PDB file of C-alpha atoms in Angstrom:
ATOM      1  CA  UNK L  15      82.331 101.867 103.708  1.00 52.00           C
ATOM      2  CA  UNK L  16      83.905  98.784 103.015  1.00 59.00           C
ATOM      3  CA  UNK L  17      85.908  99.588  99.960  1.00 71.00           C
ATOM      4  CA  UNK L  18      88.963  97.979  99.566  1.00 77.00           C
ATOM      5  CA  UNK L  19      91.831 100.434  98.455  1.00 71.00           C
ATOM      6  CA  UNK L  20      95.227  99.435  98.030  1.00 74.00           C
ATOM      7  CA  UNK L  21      97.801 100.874 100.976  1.00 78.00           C
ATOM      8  CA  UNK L  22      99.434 103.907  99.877  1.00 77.00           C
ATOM      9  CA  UNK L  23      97.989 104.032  96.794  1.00 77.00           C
ATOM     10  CA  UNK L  24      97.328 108.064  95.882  1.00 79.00           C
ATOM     11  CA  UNK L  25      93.892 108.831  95.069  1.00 81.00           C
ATOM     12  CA  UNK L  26      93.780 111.188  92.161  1.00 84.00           C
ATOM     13  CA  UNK L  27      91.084 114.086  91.499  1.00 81.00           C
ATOM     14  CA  UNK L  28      88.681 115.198  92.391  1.00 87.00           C
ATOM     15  CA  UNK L  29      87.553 115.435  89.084  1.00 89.00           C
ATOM     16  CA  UNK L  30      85.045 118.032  88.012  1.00 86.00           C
ATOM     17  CA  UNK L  31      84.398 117.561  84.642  1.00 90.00           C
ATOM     18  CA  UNK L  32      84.558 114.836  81.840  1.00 90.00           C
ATOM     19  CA  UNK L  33      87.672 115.957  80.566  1.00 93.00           C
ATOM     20  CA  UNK L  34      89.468 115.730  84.227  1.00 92.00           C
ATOM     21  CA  UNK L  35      88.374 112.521  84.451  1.00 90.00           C
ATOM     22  CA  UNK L  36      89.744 111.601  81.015  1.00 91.00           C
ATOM     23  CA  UNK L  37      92.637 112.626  82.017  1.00 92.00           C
ATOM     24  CA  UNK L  38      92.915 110.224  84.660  1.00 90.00           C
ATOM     25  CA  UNK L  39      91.885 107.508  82.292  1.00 88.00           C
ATOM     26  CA  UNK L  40      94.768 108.005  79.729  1.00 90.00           C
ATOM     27  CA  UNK L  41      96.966 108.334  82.652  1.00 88.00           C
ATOM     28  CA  UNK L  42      95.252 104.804  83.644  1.00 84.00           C
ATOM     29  CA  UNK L  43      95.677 103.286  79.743  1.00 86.00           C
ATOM     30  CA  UNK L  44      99.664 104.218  79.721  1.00 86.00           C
ATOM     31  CA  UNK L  45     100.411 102.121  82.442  1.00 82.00           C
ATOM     32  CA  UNK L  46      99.223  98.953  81.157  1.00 82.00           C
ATOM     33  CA  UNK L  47     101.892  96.813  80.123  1.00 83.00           C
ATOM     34  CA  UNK L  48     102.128  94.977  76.832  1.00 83.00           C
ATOM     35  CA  UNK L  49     104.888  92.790  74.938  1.00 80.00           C
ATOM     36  CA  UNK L  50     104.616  90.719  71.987  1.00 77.00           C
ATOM     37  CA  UNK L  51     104.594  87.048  72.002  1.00 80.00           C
ATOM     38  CA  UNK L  52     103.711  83.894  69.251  1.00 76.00           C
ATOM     39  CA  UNK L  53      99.951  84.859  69.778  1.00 76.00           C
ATOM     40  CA  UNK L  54      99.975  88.640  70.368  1.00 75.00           C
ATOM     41  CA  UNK L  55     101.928  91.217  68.919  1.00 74.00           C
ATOM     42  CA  UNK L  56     100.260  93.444  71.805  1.00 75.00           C
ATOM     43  CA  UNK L  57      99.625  91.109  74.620  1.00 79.00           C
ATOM     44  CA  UNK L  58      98.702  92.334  77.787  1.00 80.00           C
ATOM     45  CA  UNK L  59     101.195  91.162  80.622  1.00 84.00           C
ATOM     46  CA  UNK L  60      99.204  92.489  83.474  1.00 84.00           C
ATOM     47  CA  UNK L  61      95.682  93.365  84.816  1.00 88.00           C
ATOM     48  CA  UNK L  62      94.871  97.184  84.286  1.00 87.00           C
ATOM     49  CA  UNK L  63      91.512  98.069  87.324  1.00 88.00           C
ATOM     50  CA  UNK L  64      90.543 101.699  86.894  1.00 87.00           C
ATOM     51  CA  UNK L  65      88.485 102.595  89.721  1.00 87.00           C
ATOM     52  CA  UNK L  66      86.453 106.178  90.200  1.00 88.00           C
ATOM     53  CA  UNK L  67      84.685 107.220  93.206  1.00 86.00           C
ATOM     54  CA  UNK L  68      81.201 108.567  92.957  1.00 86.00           C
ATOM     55  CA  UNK L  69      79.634 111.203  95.633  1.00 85.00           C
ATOM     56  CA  UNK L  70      76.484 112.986  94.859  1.00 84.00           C
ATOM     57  CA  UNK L  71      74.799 115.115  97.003  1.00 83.00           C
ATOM     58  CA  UNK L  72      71.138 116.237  97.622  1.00 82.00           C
ATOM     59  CA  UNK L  73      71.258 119.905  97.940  1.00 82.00           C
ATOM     60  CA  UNK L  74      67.897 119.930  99.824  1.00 82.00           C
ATOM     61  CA  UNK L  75      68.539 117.369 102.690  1.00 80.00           C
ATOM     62  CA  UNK L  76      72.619 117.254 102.407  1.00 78.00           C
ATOM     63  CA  UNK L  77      72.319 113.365 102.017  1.00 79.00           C
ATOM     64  CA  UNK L  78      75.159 111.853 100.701  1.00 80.00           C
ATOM     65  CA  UNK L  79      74.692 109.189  98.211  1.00 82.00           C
ATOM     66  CA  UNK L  80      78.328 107.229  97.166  1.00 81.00           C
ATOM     67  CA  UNK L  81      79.416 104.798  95.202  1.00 84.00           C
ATOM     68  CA  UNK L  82      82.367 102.859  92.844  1.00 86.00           C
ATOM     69  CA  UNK L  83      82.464 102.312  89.396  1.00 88.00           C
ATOM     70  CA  UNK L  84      85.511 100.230  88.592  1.00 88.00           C
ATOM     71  CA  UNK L  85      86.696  99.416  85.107  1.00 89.00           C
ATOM     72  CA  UNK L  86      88.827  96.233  84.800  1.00 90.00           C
ATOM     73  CA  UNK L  87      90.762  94.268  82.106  1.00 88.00           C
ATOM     74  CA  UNK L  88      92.063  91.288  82.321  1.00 88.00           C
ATOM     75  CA  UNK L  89      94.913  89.586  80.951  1.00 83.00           C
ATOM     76  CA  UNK L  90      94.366  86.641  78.889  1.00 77.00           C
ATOM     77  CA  UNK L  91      95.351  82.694  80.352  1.00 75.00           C
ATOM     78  CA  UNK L  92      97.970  81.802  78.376  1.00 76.00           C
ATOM     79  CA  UNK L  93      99.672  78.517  77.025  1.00 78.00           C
ATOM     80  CA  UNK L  94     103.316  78.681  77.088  1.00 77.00           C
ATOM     81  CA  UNK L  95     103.154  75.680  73.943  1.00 78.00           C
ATOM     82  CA  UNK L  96     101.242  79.013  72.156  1.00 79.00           C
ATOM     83  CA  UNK L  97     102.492  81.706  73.153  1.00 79.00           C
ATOM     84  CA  UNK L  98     106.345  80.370  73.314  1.00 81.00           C
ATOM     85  CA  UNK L  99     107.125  82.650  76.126  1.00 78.00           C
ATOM     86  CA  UNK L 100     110.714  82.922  77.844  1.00 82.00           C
ATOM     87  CA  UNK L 101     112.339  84.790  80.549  1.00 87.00           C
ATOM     88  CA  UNK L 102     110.426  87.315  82.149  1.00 85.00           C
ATOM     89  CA  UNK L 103     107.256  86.899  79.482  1.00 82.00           C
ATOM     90  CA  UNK L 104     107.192  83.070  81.177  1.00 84.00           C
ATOM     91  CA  UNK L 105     106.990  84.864  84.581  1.00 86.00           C
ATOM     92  CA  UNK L 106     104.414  87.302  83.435  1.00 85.00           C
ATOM     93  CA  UNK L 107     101.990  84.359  82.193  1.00 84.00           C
ATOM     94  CA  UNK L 108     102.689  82.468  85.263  1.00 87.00           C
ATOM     95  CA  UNK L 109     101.559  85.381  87.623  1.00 88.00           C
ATOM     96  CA  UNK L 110      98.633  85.975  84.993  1.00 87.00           C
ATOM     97  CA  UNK L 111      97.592  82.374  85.526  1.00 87.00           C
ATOM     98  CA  UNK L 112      97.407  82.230  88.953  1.00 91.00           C
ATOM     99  CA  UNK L 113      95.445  85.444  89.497  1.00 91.00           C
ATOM    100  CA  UNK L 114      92.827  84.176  87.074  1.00 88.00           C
ATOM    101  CA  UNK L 115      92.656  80.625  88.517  1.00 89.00           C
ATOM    102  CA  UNK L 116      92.206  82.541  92.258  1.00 92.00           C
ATOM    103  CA  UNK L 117      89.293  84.758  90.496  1.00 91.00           C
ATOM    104  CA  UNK L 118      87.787  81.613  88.918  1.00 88.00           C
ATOM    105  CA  UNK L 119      87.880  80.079  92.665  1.00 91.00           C
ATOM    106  CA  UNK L 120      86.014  83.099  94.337  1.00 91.00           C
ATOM    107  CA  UNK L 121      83.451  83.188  91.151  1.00 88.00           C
ATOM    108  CA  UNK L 122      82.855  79.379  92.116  1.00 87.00           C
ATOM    109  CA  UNK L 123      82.639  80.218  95.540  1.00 88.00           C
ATOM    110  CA  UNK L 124      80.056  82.887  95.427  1.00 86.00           C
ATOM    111  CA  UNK L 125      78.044  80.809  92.916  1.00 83.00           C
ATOM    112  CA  UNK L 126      77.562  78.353  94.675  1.00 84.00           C
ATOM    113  CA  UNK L 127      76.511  80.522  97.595  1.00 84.00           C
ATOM    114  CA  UNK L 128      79.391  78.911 100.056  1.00 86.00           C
ATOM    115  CA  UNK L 129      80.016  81.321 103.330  1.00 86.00           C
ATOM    116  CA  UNK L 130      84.358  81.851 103.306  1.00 90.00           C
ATOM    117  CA  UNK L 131      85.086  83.281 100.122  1.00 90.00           C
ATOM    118  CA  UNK L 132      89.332  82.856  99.518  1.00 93.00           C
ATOM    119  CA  UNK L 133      89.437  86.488  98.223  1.00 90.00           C
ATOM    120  CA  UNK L 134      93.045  86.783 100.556  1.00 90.00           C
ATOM    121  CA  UNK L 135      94.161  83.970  98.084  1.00 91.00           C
ATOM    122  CA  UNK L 136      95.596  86.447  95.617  1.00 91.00           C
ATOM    123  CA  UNK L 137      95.951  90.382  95.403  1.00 90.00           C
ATOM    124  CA  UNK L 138      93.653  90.196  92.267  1.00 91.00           C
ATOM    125  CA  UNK L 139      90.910  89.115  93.908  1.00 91.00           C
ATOM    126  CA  UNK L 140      91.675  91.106  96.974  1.00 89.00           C
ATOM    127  CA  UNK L 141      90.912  94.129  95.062  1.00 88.00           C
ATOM    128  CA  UNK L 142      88.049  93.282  93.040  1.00 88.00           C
ATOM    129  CA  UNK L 143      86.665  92.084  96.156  1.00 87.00           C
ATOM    130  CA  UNK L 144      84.059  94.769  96.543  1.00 84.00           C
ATOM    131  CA  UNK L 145      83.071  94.775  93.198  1.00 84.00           C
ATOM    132  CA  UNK L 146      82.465  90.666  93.253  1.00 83.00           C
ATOM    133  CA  UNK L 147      79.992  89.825  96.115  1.00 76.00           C
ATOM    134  CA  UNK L 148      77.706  91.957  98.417  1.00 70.00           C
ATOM    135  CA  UNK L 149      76.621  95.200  98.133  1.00 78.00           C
ATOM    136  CA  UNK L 150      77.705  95.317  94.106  1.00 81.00           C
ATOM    137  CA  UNK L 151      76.855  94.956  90.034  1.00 82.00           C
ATOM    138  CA  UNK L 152      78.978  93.225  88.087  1.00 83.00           C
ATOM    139  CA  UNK L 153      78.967  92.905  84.338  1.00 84.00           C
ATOM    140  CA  UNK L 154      81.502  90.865  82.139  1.00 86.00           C
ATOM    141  CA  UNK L 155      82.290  90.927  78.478  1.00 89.00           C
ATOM    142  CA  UNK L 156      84.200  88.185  76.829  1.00 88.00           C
ATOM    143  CA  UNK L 157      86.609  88.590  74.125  1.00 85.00           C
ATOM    144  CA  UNK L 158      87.099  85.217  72.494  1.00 84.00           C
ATOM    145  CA  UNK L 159      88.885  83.993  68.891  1.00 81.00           C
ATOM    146  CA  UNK L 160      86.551  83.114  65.986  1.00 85.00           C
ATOM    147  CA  UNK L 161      89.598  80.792  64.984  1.00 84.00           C
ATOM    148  CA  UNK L 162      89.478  76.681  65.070  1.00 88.00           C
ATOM    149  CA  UNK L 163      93.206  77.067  66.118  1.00 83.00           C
ATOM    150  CA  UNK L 164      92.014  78.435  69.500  1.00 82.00           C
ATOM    151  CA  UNK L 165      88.637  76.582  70.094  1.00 87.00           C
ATOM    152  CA  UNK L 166      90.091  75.393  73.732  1.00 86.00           C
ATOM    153  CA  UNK L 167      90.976  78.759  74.960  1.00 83.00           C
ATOM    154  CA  UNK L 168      87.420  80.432  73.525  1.00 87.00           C
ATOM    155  CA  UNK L 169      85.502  77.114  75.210  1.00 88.00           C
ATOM    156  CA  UNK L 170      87.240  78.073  78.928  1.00 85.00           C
ATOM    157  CA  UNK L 171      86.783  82.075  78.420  1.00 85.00           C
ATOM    158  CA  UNK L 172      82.860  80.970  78.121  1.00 88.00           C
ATOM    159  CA  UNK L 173      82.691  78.506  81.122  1.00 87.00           C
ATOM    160  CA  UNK L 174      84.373  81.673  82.972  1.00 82.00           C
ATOM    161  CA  UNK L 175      81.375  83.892  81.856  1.00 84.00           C
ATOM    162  CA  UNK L 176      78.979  80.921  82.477  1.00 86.00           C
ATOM    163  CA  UNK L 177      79.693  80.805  86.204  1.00 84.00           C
ATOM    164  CA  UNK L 178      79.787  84.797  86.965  1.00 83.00           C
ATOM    165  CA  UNK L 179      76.452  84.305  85.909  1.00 82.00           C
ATOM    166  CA  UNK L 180      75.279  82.298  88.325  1.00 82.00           C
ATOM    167  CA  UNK L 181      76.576  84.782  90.932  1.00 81.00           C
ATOM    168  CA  UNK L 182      73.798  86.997  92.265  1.00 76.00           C
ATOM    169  CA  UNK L 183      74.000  90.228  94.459  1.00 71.00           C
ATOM    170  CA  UNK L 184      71.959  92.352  96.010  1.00 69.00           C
ATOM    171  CA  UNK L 185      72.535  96.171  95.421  1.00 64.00           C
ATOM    172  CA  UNK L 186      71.474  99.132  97.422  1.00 63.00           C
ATOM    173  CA  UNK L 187      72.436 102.855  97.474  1.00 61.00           C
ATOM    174  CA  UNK L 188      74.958 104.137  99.922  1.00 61.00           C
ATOM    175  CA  UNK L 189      73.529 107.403 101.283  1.00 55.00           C
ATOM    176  CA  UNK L 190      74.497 109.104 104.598  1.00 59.00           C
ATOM    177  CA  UNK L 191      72.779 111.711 106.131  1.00 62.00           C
ATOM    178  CA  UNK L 192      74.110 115.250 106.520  1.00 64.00           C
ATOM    179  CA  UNK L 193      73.911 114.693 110.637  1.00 67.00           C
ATOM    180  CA  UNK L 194      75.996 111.475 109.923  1.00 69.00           C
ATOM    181  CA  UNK L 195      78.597 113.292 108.213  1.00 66.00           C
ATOM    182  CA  UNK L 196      79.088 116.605 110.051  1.00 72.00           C
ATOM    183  CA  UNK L 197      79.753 113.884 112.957  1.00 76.00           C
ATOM    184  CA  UNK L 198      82.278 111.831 111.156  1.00 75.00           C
ATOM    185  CA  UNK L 199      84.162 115.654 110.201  1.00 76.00           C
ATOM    186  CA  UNK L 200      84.613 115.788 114.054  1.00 80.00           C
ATOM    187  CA  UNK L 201      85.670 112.248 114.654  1.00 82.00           C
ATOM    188  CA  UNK L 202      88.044 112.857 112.348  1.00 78.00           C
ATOM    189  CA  UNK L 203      89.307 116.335 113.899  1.00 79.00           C
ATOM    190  CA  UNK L 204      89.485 114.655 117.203  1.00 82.00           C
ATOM    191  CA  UNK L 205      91.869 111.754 116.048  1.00 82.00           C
ATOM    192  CA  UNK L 206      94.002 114.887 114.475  1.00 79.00           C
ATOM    193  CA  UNK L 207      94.504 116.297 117.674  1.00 80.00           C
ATOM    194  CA  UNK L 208      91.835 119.405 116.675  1.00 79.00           C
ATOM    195  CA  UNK L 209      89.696 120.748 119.967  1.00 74.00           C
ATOM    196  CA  UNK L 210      85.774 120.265 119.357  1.00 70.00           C
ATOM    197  CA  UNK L 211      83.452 122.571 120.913  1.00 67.00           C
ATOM    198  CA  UNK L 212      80.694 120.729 123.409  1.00 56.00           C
ATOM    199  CA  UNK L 213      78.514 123.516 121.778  1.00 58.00           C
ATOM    200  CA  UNK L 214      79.013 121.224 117.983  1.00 55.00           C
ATOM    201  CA  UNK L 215      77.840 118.714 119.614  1.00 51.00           C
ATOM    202  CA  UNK L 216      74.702 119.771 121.589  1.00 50.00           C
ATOM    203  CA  UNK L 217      73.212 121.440 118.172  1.00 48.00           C
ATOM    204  CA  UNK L 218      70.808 118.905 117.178  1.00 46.00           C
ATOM    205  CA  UNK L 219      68.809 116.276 119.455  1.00 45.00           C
ATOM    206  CA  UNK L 220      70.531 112.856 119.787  1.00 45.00           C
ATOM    207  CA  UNK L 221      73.885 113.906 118.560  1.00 46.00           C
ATOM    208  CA  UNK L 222      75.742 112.455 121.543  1.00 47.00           C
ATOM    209  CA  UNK L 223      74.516 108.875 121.613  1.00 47.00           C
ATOM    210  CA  UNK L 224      74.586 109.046 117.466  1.00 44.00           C
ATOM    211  CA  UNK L 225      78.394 110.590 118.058  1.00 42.00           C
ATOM    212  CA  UNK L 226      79.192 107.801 120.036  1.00 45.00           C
ATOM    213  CA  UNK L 227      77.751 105.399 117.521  1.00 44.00           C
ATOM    214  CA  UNK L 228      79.453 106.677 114.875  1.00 43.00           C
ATOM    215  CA  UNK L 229      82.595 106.760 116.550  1.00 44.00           C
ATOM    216  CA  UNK L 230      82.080 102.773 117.268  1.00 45.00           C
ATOM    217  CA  UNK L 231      81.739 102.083 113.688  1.00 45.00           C
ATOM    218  CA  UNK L 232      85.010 104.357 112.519  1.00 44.00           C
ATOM    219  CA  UNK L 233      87.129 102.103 114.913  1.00 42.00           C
ATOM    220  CA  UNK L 234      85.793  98.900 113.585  1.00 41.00           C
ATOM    221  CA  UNK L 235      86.520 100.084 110.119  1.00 39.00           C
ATOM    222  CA  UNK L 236      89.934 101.726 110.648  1.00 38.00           C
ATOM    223  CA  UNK L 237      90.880  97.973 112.179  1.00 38.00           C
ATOM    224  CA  UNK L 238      89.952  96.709 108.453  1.00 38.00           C
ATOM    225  CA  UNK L 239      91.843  93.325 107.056  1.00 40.00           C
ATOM    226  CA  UNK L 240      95.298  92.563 107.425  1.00 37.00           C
ATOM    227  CA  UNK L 241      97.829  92.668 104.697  1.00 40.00           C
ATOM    228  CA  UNK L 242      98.618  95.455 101.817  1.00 42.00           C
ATOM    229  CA  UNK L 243      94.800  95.407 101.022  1.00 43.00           C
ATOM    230  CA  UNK L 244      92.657  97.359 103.216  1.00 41.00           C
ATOM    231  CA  UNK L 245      89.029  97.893 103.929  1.00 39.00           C
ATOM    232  CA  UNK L 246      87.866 101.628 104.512  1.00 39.00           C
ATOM    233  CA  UNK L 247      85.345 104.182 105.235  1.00 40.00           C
ATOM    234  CA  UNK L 248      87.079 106.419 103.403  1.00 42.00           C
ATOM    235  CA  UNK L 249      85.626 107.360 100.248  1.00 38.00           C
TER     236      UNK L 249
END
């Protein structure tokens, strides 16, 4: 519930072992893009966010715990006096830029504890959004220069860290019962056109009015945000 996904985006796995989901990861790590510039032989001209879904369930009670783990690195702000980028490099930094100076104003935002959040304000931010504020843990590790020549640039990346500290969350685990989630399996057979016996839904006590229920919250959550970032239920 409430993860944000990006529309049509193809969810790879399910992964059963470690080495599946290293798979995925080098699959991840080959789409990053890099080019060299006056700082960086191997700079990094995008964002990479590797995200993997977690579902564990209890064998005894058929609870379903579930969670996201997402693994994200971030460009570097650059300086075009520095880094001496042209042409498309120039438009790379400038895109860089502006997604960092969005994340910097939701950080600020949810430091300072302020209701609206501008998380729509760029598609970075749109997607870390569940990983930011709410129902989340969020760590961050700083890479910074040990060189005088880029004292400005180290003194900004630890401001940065400075105010995602401030941020504080409040985590819980995600569980859903096993009554919960036969129900949801028939919610979702019904909106496929699939016939439901009345007998699946008389087998345990309460299952209409928690059907119903249910059903409430899957419409609410199927309206989700507008634009090519989407909340879901879908896990």
């Amino acid at each position: 519930r409430g993860v944000v996904v990006v529309t049509g985006a193809e969810v790879k796995g399910p992964c059963a072992t470690f080495e599946e989901l290293e798979k995925w990861n080098n699959f991840g790590m080959d789409q990053r893009h890099v080019a060299s510039t006056a700082m960086n032989a191997e700079s990094s001209r995008s964002h990479l966010v590797f995200s993997i879904m977690v579902e564990a369930k209890n064998k005894q009670t058929g609870a379903a715990s579930i969670g996201k783990l997402s693994l994200v690195d971030l460009a570097g702000s650059e300086r075009q006096s520095k880094t001496q980028a042209e042409g498309d490099r120039l438009k790379e930094a400038k895109s860089i830029n502006m997604s960092l100076s969005a994340l910097g104003d939701v950080i600020s935002k949810l430091a300072a504890g302020e209701k609206h959040v501008p998380y729509r304000n760029n598609k970075l931010t749109q997607l870390l959004q569940d990983g930011l504020g709410g129902n989340a843990k969020t760590l961050m590790f700083v890479n910074i220069s040990p060189a005088d020549y880029n004292a400005d640039e180290t003194s900004t990346s630890l401001q940065y860290a400075q105010r995602v500290k401030l941020i504080t969350n409040e985590s819980s685990k995600q569980q859903e019962s096993a009554e919960v989630q036969r129900l949801k399996k028939m919610i979702k057979a019904l909106k496929g056109g699939e016939k439901v016996s009345i007998d699946d839904l008389d087998d345990q006590d309460g299952g209409d009015d928690e059907l119903a229920a249910v059903a409430e919250d899957d419409d609410a959550w199927m309206e989700g945000p507008q634009g090519d970032l989407e909340a879901t239920e879908e896990k």
